[in-house]
mmCIF file of C-alpha atoms in Angstrom:
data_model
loop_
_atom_site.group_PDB
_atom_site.id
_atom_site.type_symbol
_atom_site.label_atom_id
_atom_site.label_comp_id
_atom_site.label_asym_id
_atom_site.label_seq_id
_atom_site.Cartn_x
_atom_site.Cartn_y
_atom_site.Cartn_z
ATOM 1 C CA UNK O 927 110.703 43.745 102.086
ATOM 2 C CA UNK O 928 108.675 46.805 101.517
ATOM 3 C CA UNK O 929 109.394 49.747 104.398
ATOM 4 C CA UNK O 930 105.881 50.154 106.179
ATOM 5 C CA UNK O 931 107.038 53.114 107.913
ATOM 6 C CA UNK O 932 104.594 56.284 107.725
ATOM 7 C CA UNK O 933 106.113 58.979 105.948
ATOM 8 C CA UNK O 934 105.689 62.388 107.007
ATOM 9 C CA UNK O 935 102.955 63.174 103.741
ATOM 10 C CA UNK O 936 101.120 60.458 105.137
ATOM 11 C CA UNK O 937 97.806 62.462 106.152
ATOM 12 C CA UNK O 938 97.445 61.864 110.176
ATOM 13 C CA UNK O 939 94.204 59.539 110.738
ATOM 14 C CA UNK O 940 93.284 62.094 113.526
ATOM 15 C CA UNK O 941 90.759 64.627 112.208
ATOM 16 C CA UNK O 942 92.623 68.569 111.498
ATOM 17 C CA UNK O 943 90.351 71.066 113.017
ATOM 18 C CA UNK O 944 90.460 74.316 109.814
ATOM 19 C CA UNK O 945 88.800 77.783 110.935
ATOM 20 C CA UNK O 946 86.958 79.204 108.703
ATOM 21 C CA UNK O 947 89.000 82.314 109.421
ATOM 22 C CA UNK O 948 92.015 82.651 110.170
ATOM 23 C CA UNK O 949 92.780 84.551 113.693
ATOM 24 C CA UNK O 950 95.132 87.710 112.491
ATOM 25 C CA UNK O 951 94.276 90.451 114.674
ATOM 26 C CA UNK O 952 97.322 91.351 116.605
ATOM 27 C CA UNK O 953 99.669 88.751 114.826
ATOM 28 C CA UNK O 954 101.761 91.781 113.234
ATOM 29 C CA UNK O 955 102.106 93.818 116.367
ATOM 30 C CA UNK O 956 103.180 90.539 118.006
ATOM 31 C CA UNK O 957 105.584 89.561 115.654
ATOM 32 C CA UNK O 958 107.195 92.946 115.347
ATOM 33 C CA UNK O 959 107.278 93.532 118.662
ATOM 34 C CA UNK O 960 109.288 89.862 118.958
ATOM 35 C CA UNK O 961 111.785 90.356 116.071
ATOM 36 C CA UNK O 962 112.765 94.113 117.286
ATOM 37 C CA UNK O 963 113.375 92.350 120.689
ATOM 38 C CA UNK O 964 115.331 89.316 119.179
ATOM 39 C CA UNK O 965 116.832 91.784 116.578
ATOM 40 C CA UNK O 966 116.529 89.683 113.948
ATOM 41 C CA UNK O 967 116.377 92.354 110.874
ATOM 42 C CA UNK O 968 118.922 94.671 112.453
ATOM 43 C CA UNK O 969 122.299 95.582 110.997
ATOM 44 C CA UNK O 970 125.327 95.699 113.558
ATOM 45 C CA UNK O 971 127.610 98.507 112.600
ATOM 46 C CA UNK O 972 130.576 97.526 114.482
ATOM 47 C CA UNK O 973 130.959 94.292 112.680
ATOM 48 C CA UNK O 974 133.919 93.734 110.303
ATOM 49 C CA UNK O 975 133.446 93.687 106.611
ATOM 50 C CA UNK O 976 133.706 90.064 105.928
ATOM 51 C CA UNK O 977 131.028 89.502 108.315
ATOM 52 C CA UNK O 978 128.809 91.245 106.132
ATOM 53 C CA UNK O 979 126.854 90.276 103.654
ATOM 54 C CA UNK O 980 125.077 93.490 101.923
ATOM 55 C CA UNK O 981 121.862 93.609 99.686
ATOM 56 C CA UNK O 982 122.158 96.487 97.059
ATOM 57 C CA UNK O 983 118.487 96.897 95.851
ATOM 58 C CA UNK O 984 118.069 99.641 93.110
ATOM 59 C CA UNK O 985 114.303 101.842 94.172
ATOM 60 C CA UNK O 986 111.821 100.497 92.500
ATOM 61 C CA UNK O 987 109.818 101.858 90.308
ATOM 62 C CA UNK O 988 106.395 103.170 91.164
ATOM 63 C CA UNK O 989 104.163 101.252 88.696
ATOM 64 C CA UNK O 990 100.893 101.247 89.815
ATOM 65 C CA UNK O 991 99.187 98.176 91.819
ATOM 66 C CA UNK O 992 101.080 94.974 93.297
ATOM 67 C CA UNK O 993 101.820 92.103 90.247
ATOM 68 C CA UNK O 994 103.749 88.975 89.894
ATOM 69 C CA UNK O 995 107.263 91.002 89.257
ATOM 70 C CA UNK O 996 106.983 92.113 92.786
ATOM 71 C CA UNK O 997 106.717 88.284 94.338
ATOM 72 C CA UNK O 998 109.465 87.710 91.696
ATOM 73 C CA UNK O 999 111.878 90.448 92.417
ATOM 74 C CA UNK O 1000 111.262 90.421 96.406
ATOM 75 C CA UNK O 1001 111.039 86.829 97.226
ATOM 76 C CA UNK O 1002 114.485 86.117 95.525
ATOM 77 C CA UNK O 1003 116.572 88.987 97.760
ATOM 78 C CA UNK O 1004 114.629 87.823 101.063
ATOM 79 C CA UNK O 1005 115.417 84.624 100.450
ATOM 80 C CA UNK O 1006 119.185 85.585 100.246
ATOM 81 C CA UNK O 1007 118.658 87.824 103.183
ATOM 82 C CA UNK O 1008 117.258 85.044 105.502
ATOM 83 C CA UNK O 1009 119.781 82.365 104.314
ATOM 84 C CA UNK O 1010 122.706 84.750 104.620
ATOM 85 C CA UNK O 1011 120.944 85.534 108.530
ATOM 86 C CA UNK O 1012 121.093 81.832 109.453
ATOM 87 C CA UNK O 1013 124.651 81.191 108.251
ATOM 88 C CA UNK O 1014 125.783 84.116 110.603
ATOM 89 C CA UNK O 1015 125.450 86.589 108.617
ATOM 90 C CA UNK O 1016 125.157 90.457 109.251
ATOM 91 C CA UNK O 1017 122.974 91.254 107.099
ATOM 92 C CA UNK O 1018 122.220 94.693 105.360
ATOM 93 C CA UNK O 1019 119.347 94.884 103.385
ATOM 94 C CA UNK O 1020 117.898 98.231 103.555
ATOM 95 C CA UNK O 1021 114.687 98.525 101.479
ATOM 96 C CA UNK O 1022 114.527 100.986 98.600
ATOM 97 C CA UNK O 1023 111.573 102.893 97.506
ATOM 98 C CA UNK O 1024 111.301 105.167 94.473
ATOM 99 C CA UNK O 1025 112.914 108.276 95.182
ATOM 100 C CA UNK O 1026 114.130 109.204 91.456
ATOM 101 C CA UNK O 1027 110.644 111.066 91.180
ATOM 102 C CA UNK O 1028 110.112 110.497 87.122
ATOM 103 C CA UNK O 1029 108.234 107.092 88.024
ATOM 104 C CA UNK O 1030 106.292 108.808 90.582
ATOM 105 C CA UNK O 1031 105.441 112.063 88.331
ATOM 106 C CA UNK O 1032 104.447 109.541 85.407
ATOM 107 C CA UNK O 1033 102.420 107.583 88.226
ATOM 108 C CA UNK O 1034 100.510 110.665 89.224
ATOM 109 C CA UNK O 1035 99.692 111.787 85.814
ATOM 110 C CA UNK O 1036 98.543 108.437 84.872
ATOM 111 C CA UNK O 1037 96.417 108.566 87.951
ATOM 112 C CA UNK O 1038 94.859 112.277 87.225
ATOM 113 C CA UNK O 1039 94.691 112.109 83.516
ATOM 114 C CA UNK O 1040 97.639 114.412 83.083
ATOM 115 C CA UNK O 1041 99.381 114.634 79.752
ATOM 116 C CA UNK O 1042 102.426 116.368 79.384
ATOM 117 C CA UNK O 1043 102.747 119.021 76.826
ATOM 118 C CA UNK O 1044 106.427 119.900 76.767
ATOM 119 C CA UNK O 1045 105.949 123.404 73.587
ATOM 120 C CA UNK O 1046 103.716 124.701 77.328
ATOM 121 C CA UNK O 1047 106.080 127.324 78.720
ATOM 122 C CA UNK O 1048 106.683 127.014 82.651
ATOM 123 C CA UNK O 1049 104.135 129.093 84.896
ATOM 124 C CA UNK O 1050 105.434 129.298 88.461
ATOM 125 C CA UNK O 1051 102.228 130.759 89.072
ATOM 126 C CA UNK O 1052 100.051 128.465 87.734
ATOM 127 C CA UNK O 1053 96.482 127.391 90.205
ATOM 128 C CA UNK O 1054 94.527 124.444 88.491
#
């Protein structure tokens, strides 16, 4: 006998009321303000190592505007992070940003047209 049972992709026969826009104002205040009090992205010193389960993200590179790689490389470590948080976790994950300085010096020139010319002797008192 076939089950007749409604699954839970079975689209409810009650109408669904869509916005056309989305309510956002305030929703990041809100949530910050909730996860600081619940401390759900802070790290706990005092626990012991094997209650901690650490992130080690290399900085990334500063390579212009957002693209895929970013979903790719970010979504796969917070995934980790939250998982690791709901088994019990400690978690340490601090976020890295570039702080090498050659991506940020290429990023710059890119930006202003610079090109390096490296026979151009050092002038400490160079004014563009």
């Amino acid at each position: 006998m076939a089950d007749t049972t409604q699954g839970t992709d079975t689209p409810s026969p009650q109408p669904v009321s869509v916005p056309d826009k989305p309510a956002l104002e305030g929703l990041e205040e809100r949530l910050s303000r909730q996860w600081r009090t619940d401390g759900t992205y802070s790290f706990d010193r005092a626990t012991t190592r094997e209650q901690v389960y650490s992130i080690d993200t290399p900085p990334p590179t500063a390579s212009g505007s957002l693209h895929v790689g970013h979903m790719f490389s970010y979504t796969q470590t917070d995934v980790l992070a939250r998982f690791q948080r709901m088994r019990g976790a400690n978690v340490f994950y601090p976020m890295g940003w570039d702080d090498n300085g050659l991506p940020t010096e290429r990023r710059v020139q890119n930006y202003y047209g610079v090109r390096c010319d490296p026979s151009v002797a050092y002038d400490p008192d160079y004014r563009p």
